[in-house]
Each structure stands twice: as C-alpha cells, then as structure tokens.
Amino acid sequence: SGILNAGTSLENRMESDSHASILRAQMEAQIERLQGELQRRGAQVSELAAELGARDVRICALRHEVLVKDSLLKKLGQEIVRRAQGSDEGIENLLEQALSLLATCLSREQLAIALASEERAMPPAGHVRLSPPMIRR
C-alpha cells in the first residue's frame, strides 16, 4: 500500500505539473494576445491624436480666414461708402458745370424765355435747386 501511495502520489504530481504547464502556456498566450491588443490600441490612439491635431490646425486656419475675410469685407464696405459719397459730389460738380455751360450757350433772350415759362426741370422734394452762376432770379 505504501508503494501504491507513492506511485499514485507521483502520478498526481505529474498530472499536477502537466496541468500547471498547460495553465502556464495558456496564460503566456493570453499575455501575448493582450500585449498585441495593447500595442494595436496604442497605435490607434496615436493616429487619433494626430488626426485631432490636424483638425485643430485646420480649424485655426479657417477661423483666421474668416477673420481676415470679415476684415476685408468691412474695409470694402467702407470703401464703397467713401466712393459713393465722392461720386455724389462729383455728379453735383458735373451737373453744375453742365448747367453753367448751357447758360453760356443760350442767349440772354432764350434764358429770359426759359425762366419766364418755367421750362426748367424741378428738382425732387428736399433737394436744393442748382442754378448756373450766370443765372440770377
């Protein structure tokens, strides 16, 4: 019975060692899989971080572009207003010159007839009527 116990004990120990070896191999395989998964996910995180960085740069560039365009539009609007004001003054000067030239072309008699019969166009309400410098009422 002692030999039998020793044989059984050796058998149990071998079975136990074999089982431990199998478990160790399974654990090592699991560790390798997990390390591979960790590396893969680390690479994904790096890619995502790079993509987010690139997007941040694009967003900053777009914001800058919007600010520049807003500024240019504001300047353009100011320039248009300035030109319109200058254009109004220029038109007034041209009109005064044209009326002055017209007055010099007409004889005194024609001017008197034109003034007497009110043939001249009436300016719109609220505007000062321009008269050539040679015509006095």
mmCIF file with all atom_site columns, C-alpha atoms in Angstrom:
data_model
loop_
_atom_site.group_PDB
_atom_site.id
_atom_site.type_symbol
_atom_site.label_atom_id
_atom_site.label_alt_id
_atom_site.label_comp_id
_atom_site.label_asym_id
_atom_site.label_entity_id
_atom_site.label_seq_id
_atom_site.pdbx_PDB_ins_code
_atom_site.Cartn_x
_atom_site.Cartn_y
_atom_site.Cartn_z
_atom_site.occupancy
_atom_site.B_iso_or_equiv
_atom_site.pdbx_formal_charge
_atom_site.auth_seq_id
_atom_site.auth_comp_id
_atom_site.auth_asym_id
_atom_site.auth_atom_id
_atom_site.pdbx_PDB_model_num
ATOM 1   C CA . SER A 1 1   ? 0.000   0.000   0.000   1.00 0.00 ? 1   SER A CA 1
ATOM 2   C CA . GLY A 1 2   ? 2.952   2.330   0.588   1.00 0.00 ? 2   GLY A CA 1
ATOM 3   C CA . ILE A 1 3   ? 4.281   1.731   -2.900  1.00 0.00 ? 3   ILE A CA 1
ATOM 4   C CA . LEU A 1 4   ? 0.872   2.217   -4.270  1.00 0.00 ? 4   LEU A CA 1
ATOM 5   C CA . ASN A 1 5   ? 0.565   5.518   -2.463  1.00 0.00 ? 5   ASN A CA 1
ATOM 6   C CA . ALA A 1 6   ? 3.973   6.584   -3.711  1.00 0.00 ? 6   ALA A CA 1
ATOM 7   C CA . GLY A 1 7   ? 3.031   5.682   -7.284  1.00 0.00 ? 7   GLY A CA 1
ATOM 8   C CA . THR A 1 8   ? -0.271  7.472   -7.032  1.00 0.00 ? 8   THR A CA 1
ATOM 9   C CA . SER A 1 9   ? 1.415   10.440  -5.469  1.00 0.00 ? 9   SER A CA 1
ATOM 10  C CA . LEU A 1 10  ? 3.980   10.575  -8.288  1.00 0.00 ? 10  LEU A CA 1
ATOM 11  C CA . GLU A 1 11  ? 1.200   10.227  -10.816 1.00 0.00 ? 11  GLU A CA 1
ATOM 12  C CA . ASN A 1 12  ? -0.761  13.012  -9.157  1.00 0.00 ? 12  ASN A CA 1
ATOM 13  C CA . ARG A 1 13  ? 2.299   15.199  -9.048  1.00 0.00 ? 13  ARG A CA 1
ATOM 14  C CA . MET A 1 14  ? 2.996   14.602  -12.754 1.00 0.00 ? 14  MET A CA 1
ATOM 15  C CA . GLU A 1 15  ? -0.613  15.289  -13.567 1.00 0.00 ? 15  GLU A CA 1
ATOM 16  C CA . SER A 1 16  ? -0.458  18.429  -11.449 1.00 0.00 ? 16  SER A CA 1
ATOM 17  C CA . ASP A 1 17  ? 2.783   19.542  -13.134 1.00 0.00 ? 17  ASP A CA 1
ATOM 18  C CA . SER A 1 18  ? 1.288   18.823  -16.548 1.00 0.00 ? 18  SER A CA 1
ATOM 19  C CA . HIS A 1 19  ? -1.835  20.779  -15.640 1.00 0.00 ? 19  HIS A CA 1
ATOM 20  C CA . ALA A 1 20  ? 0.317   23.676  -14.329 1.00 0.00 ? 20  ALA A CA 1
ATOM 21  C CA . SER A 1 21  ? 2.349   23.654  -17.559 1.00 0.00 ? 21  SER A CA 1
ATOM 22  C CA . ILE A 1 22  ? -0.820  23.798  -19.620 1.00 0.00 ? 22  ILE A CA 1
ATOM 23  C CA . LEU A 1 23  ? -2.153  26.671  -17.489 1.00 0.00 ? 23  LEU A CA 1
ATOM 24  C CA . ARG A 1 24  ? 1.192   28.489  -17.739 1.00 0.00 ? 24  ARG A CA 1
ATOM 25  C CA . ALA A 1 25  ? 1.201   28.102  -21.546 1.00 0.00 ? 25  ALA A CA 1
ATOM 26  C CA . GLN A 1 26  ? -2.393  29.370  -21.721 1.00 0.00 ? 26  GLN A CA 1
ATOM 27  C CA . MET A 1 27  ? -1.529  32.334  -19.500 1.00 0.00 ? 27  MET A CA 1
ATOM 28  C CA . GLU A 1 28  ? 1.542   33.193  -21.594 1.00 0.00 ? 28  GLU A CA 1
ATOM 29  C CA . ALA A 1 29  ? -0.548  33.002  -24.778 1.00 0.00 ? 29  ALA A CA 1
ATOM 30  C CA . GLN A 1 30  ? -3.184  35.259  -23.156 1.00 0.00 ? 30  GLN A CA 1
ATOM 31  C CA . ILE A 1 31  ? -0.456  37.730  -22.104 1.00 0.00 ? 31  ILE A CA 1
ATOM 32  C CA . GLU A 1 32  ? 0.913   37.831  -25.670 1.00 0.00 ? 32  GLU A CA 1
ATOM 33  C CA . ARG A 1 33  ? -2.571  38.440  -27.092 1.00 0.00 ? 33  ARG A CA 1
ATOM 34  C CA . LEU A 1 34  ? -3.196  41.219  -24.568 1.00 0.00 ? 34  LEU A CA 1
ATOM 35  C CA . GLN A 1 35  ? 0.179   42.836  -25.306 1.00 0.00 ? 35  GLN A CA 1
ATOM 36  C CA . GLY A 1 36  ? -0.597  42.723  -29.034 1.00 0.00 ? 36  GLY A CA 1
ATOM 37  C CA . GLU A 1 37  ? -4.025  44.275  -28.396 1.00 0.00 ? 37  GLU A CA 1
ATOM 38  C CA . LEU A 1 38  ? -2.393  46.938  -26.215 1.00 0.00 ? 38  LEU A CA 1
ATOM 39  C CA . GLN A 1 39  ? 0.072   47.818  -28.990 1.00 0.00 ? 39  GLN A CA 1
ATOM 40  C CA . ARG A 1 40  ? -2.721  47.939  -31.582 1.00 0.00 ? 40  ARG A CA 1
ATOM 41  C CA . ARG A 1 41  ? -4.837  50.234  -29.413 1.00 0.00 ? 41  ARG A CA 1
ATOM 42  C CA . GLY A 1 42  ? -1.833  52.409  -28.632 1.00 0.00 ? 42  GLY A CA 1
ATOM 43  C CA . ALA A 1 43  ? -1.277  52.850  -32.368 1.00 0.00 ? 43  ALA A CA 1
ATOM 44  C CA . GLN A 1 44  ? -4.975  53.743  -32.803 1.00 0.00 ? 44  GLN A CA 1
ATOM 45  C CA . VAL A 1 45  ? -4.732  56.335  -30.025 1.00 0.00 ? 45  VAL A CA 1
ATOM 46  C CA . SER A 1 46  ? -1.638  57.840  -31.689 1.00 0.00 ? 46  SER A CA 1
ATOM 47  C CA . GLU A 1 47  ? -3.446  58.019  -35.049 1.00 0.00 ? 47  GLU A CA 1
ATOM 48  C CA . LEU A 1 48  ? -6.492  59.644  -33.449 1.00 0.00 ? 48  LEU A CA 1
ATOM 49  C CA . ALA A 1 49  ? -4.307  62.155  -31.600 1.00 0.00 ? 49  ALA A CA 1
ATOM 50  C CA . ALA A 1 50  ? -2.544  63.064  -34.855 1.00 0.00 ? 50  ALA A CA 1
ATOM 51  C CA . GLU A 1 51  ? -5.895  63.427  -36.638 1.00 0.00 ? 51  GLU A CA 1
ATOM 52  C CA . LEU A 1 52  ? -7.263  65.662  -33.873 1.00 0.00 ? 52  LEU A CA 1
ATOM 53  C CA . GLY A 1 53  ? -4.115  67.779  -34.008 1.00 0.00 ? 53  GLY A CA 1
ATOM 54  C CA . ALA A 1 54  ? -4.513  68.183  -37.765 1.00 0.00 ? 54  ALA A CA 1
ATOM 55  C CA . ARG A 1 55  ? -8.171  69.120  -37.335 1.00 0.00 ? 55  ARG A CA 1
ATOM 56  C CA . ASP A 1 56  ? -7.251  71.716  -34.712 1.00 0.00 ? 56  ASP A CA 1
ATOM 57  C CA . VAL A 1 57  ? -4.778  73.245  -37.148 1.00 0.00 ? 57  VAL A CA 1
ATOM 58  C CA . ARG A 1 58  ? -7.421  73.315  -39.902 1.00 0.00 ? 58  ARG A CA 1
ATOM 59  C CA . ILE A 1 59  ? -9.969  74.878  -37.528 1.00 0.00 ? 59  ILE A CA 1
ATOM 60  C CA . CYS A 1 60  ? -7.486  77.576  -36.505 1.00 0.00 ? 60  CYS A CA 1
ATOM 61  C CA . ALA A 1 61  ? -6.693  78.250  -40.166 1.00 0.00 ? 61  ALA A CA 1
ATOM 62  C CA . LEU A 1 62  ? -10.405 78.520  -41.014 1.00 0.00 ? 62  LEU A CA 1
ATOM 63  C CA . ARG A 1 63  ? -11.044 80.859  -38.081 1.00 0.00 ? 63  ARG A CA 1
ATOM 64  C CA . HIS A 1 64  ? -8.165  83.047  -39.229 1.00 0.00 ? 64  HIS A CA 1
ATOM 65  C CA . GLU A 1 65  ? -9.515  83.023  -42.780 1.00 0.00 ? 65  GLU A CA 1
ATOM 66  C CA . VAL A 1 66  ? -12.963 84.071  -41.527 1.00 0.00 ? 66  VAL A CA 1
ATOM 67  C CA . LEU A 1 67  ? -11.466 86.933  -39.503 1.00 0.00 ? 67  LEU A CA 1
ATOM 68  C CA . VAL A 1 68  ? -9.417  88.115  -42.480 1.00 0.00 ? 68  VAL A CA 1
ATOM 69  C CA . LYS A 1 69  ? -12.427 87.942  -44.815 1.00 0.00 ? 69  LYS A CA 1
ATOM 70  C CA . ASP A 1 70  ? -14.619 89.790  -42.293 1.00 0.00 ? 70  ASP A CA 1
ATOM 71  C CA . SER A 1 71  ? -11.987 92.497  -42.044 1.00 0.00 ? 71  SER A CA 1
ATOM 72  C CA . LEU A 1 72  ? -11.693 92.733  -45.839 1.00 0.00 ? 72  LEU A CA 1
ATOM 73  C CA . LEU A 1 73  ? -15.482 92.918  -46.208 1.00 0.00 ? 73  LEU A CA 1
ATOM 74  C CA . LYS A 1 74  ? -15.618 95.709  -43.645 1.00 0.00 ? 74  LYS A CA 1
ATOM 75  C CA . LYS A 1 75  ? -12.898 97.632  -45.495 1.00 0.00 ? 75  LYS A CA 1
ATOM 76  C CA . LEU A 1 76  ? -14.676 97.039  -48.809 1.00 0.00 ? 76  LEU A CA 1
ATOM 77  C CA . GLY A 1 77  ? -17.945 98.338  -47.347 1.00 0.00 ? 77  GLY A CA 1
ATOM 78  C CA . GLN A 1 78  ? -16.179 101.451 -46.071 1.00 0.00 ? 78  GLN A CA 1
ATOM 79  C CA . GLU A 1 79  ? -14.543 101.951 -49.475 1.00 0.00 ? 79  GLU A CA 1
ATOM 80  C CA . ILE A 1 80  ? -17.889 101.616 -51.266 1.00 0.00 ? 80  ILE A CA 1
ATOM 81  C CA . VAL A 1 81  ? -19.464 104.213 -48.951 1.00 0.00 ? 81  VAL A CA 1
ATOM 82  C CA . ARG A 1 82  ? -16.484 106.527 -49.450 1.00 0.00 ? 82  ARG A CA 1
ATOM 83  C CA . ARG A 1 83  ? -16.660 106.152 -53.239 1.00 0.00 ? 83  ARG A CA 1
ATOM 84  C CA . ALA A 1 84  ? -20.436 106.675 -53.249 1.00 0.00 ? 84  ALA A CA 1
ATOM 85  C CA . GLN A 1 85  ? -20.042 109.890 -51.286 1.00 0.00 ? 85  GLN A CA 1
ATOM 86  C CA . GLY A 1 86  ? -17.295 111.038 -53.645 1.00 0.00 ? 86  GLY A CA 1
ATOM 87  C CA . SER A 1 87  ? -19.408 110.028 -56.617 1.00 0.00 ? 87  SER A CA 1
ATOM 88  C CA . ASP A 1 88  ? -22.360 112.113 -55.373 1.00 0.00 ? 88  ASP A CA 1
ATOM 89  C CA . GLU A 1 89  ? -20.101 115.145 -55.009 1.00 0.00 ? 89  GLU A CA 1
ATOM 90  C CA . GLY A 1 90  ? -18.636 114.507 -58.452 1.00 0.00 ? 90  GLY A CA 1
ATOM 91  C CA . ILE A 1 91  ? -22.071 114.252 -60.035 1.00 0.00 ? 91  ILE A CA 1
ATOM 92  C CA . GLU A 1 92  ? -23.109 117.510 -58.386 1.00 0.00 ? 92  GLU A CA 1
ATOM 93  C CA . ASN A 1 93  ? -19.981 119.227 -59.736 1.00 0.00 ? 93  ASN A CA 1
ATOM 94  C CA . LEU A 1 94  ? -20.587 117.844 -63.233 1.00 0.00 ? 94  LEU A CA 1
ATOM 95  C CA . LEU A 1 95  ? -24.208 118.972 -63.146 1.00 0.00 ? 95  LEU A CA 1
ATOM 96  C CA . GLU A 1 96  ? -23.180 122.468 -62.075 1.00 0.00 ? 96  GLU A CA 1
ATOM 97  C CA . GLN A 1 97  ? -20.610 122.608 -64.878 1.00 0.00 ? 97  GLN A CA 1
ATOM 98  C CA . ALA A 1 98  ? -23.159 121.365 -67.434 1.00 0.00 ? 98  ALA A CA 1
ATOM 99  C CA . LEU A 1 99  ? -25.720 123.970 -66.372 1.00 0.00 ? 99  LEU A CA 1
ATOM 100 C CA . SER A 1 100 ? -23.076 126.673 -66.470 1.00 0.00 ? 100 SER A CA 1
ATOM 101 C CA . LEU A 1 101 ? -22.044 125.649 -69.991 1.00 0.00 ? 101 LEU A CA 1
ATOM 102 C CA . LEU A 1 102 ? -25.685 125.521 -71.049 1.00 0.00 ? 102 LEU A CA 1
ATOM 103 C CA . ALA A 1 103 ? -26.238 129.017 -69.679 1.00 0.00 ? 103 ALA A CA 1
ATOM 104 C CA . THR A 1 104 ? -23.282 130.365 -71.652 1.00 0.00 ? 104 THR A CA 1
ATOM 105 C CA . CYS A 1 105 ? -24.636 128.778 -74.853 1.00 0.00 ? 105 CYS A CA 1
ATOM 106 C CA . LEU A 1 106 ? -28.072 130.295 -74.536 1.00 0.00 ? 106 LEU A CA 1
ATOM 107 C CA . SER A 1 107 ? -28.629 133.854 -75.468 1.00 0.00 ? 107 SER A CA 1
ATOM 108 C CA . ARG A 1 108 ? -29.972 136.272 -72.877 1.00 0.00 ? 108 ARG A CA 1
ATOM 109 C CA . GLU A 1 109 ? -33.281 136.269 -74.643 1.00 0.00 ? 109 GLU A CA 1
ATOM 110 C CA . GLN A 1 110 ? -33.503 132.433 -74.558 1.00 0.00 ? 110 GLN A CA 1
ATOM 111 C CA . LEU A 1 111 ? -32.629 132.445 -70.860 1.00 0.00 ? 111 LEU A CA 1
ATOM 112 C CA . ALA A 1 112 ? -35.322 135.015 -70.123 1.00 0.00 ? 112 ALA A CA 1
ATOM 113 C CA . ILE A 1 113 ? -37.907 132.971 -72.040 1.00 0.00 ? 113 ILE A CA 1
ATOM 114 C CA . ALA A 1 114 ? -36.861 129.746 -70.248 1.00 0.00 ? 114 ALA A CA 1
ATOM 115 C CA . LEU A 1 115 ? -37.067 131.380 -66.856 1.00 0.00 ? 115 LEU A CA 1
ATOM 116 C CA . ALA A 1 116 ? -40.360 133.062 -67.594 1.00 0.00 ? 116 ALA A CA 1
ATOM 117 C CA . SER A 1 117 ? -42.070 129.931 -68.847 1.00 0.00 ? 117 SER A CA 1
ATOM 118 C CA . GLU A 1 118 ? -40.655 127.661 -66.090 1.00 0.00 ? 118 GLU A CA 1
ATOM 119 C CA . GLU A 1 119 ? -39.367 125.149 -68.646 1.00 0.00 ? 119 GLU A CA 1
ATOM 120 C CA . ARG A 1 120 ? -36.568 124.026 -66.392 1.00 0.00 ? 120 ARG A CA 1
ATOM 121 C CA . ALA A 1 121 ? -36.995 120.721 -64.558 1.00 0.00 ? 121 ALA A CA 1
ATOM 122 C CA . MET A 1 122 ? -37.996 120.962 -60.942 1.00 0.00 ? 122 MET A CA 1
ATOM 123 C CA . PRO A 1 123 ? -35.647 119.172 -58.504 1.00 0.00 ? 123 PRO A CA 1
ATOM 124 C CA . PRO A 1 124 ? -37.054 116.412 -56.272 1.00 0.00 ? 124 PRO A CA 1
ATOM 125 C CA . ALA A 1 125 ? -38.574 117.492 -52.975 1.00 0.00 ? 125 ALA A CA 1
ATOM 126 C CA . GLY A 1 126 ? -35.998 118.170 -50.316 1.00 0.00 ? 126 GLY A CA 1
ATOM 127 C CA . HIS A 1 127 ? -33.144 118.964 -52.755 1.00 0.00 ? 127 HIS A CA 1
ATOM 128 C CA . VAL A 1 128 ? -31.698 122.384 -53.388 1.00 0.00 ? 128 VAL A CA 1
ATOM 129 C CA . ARG A 1 129 ? -32.268 123.509 -56.943 1.00 0.00 ? 129 ARG A CA 1
ATOM 130 C CA . LEU A 1 130 ? -28.965 124.109 -58.698 1.00 0.00 ? 130 LEU A CA 1
ATOM 131 C CA . SER A 1 131 ? -28.763 127.188 -60.818 1.00 0.00 ? 131 SER A CA 1
ATOM 132 C CA . PRO A 1 132 ? -25.879 128.203 -63.015 1.00 0.00 ? 132 PRO A CA 1
ATOM 133 C CA . PRO A 1 133 ? -23.794 131.053 -61.652 1.00 0.00 ? 133 PRO A CA 1
ATOM 134 C CA . MET A 1 134 ? -24.773 133.301 -64.569 1.00 0.00 ? 134 MET A CA 1
ATOM 135 C CA . ILE A 1 135 ? -28.500 132.942 -63.955 1.00 0.00 ? 135 ILE A CA 1
ATOM 136 C CA . ARG A 1 136 ? -29.869 135.194 -61.219 1.00 0.00 ? 136 ARG A CA 1
ATOM 137 C CA . ARG A 1 137 ? -33.523 135.368 -60.357 1.00 0.00 ? 137 ARG A CA 1
#
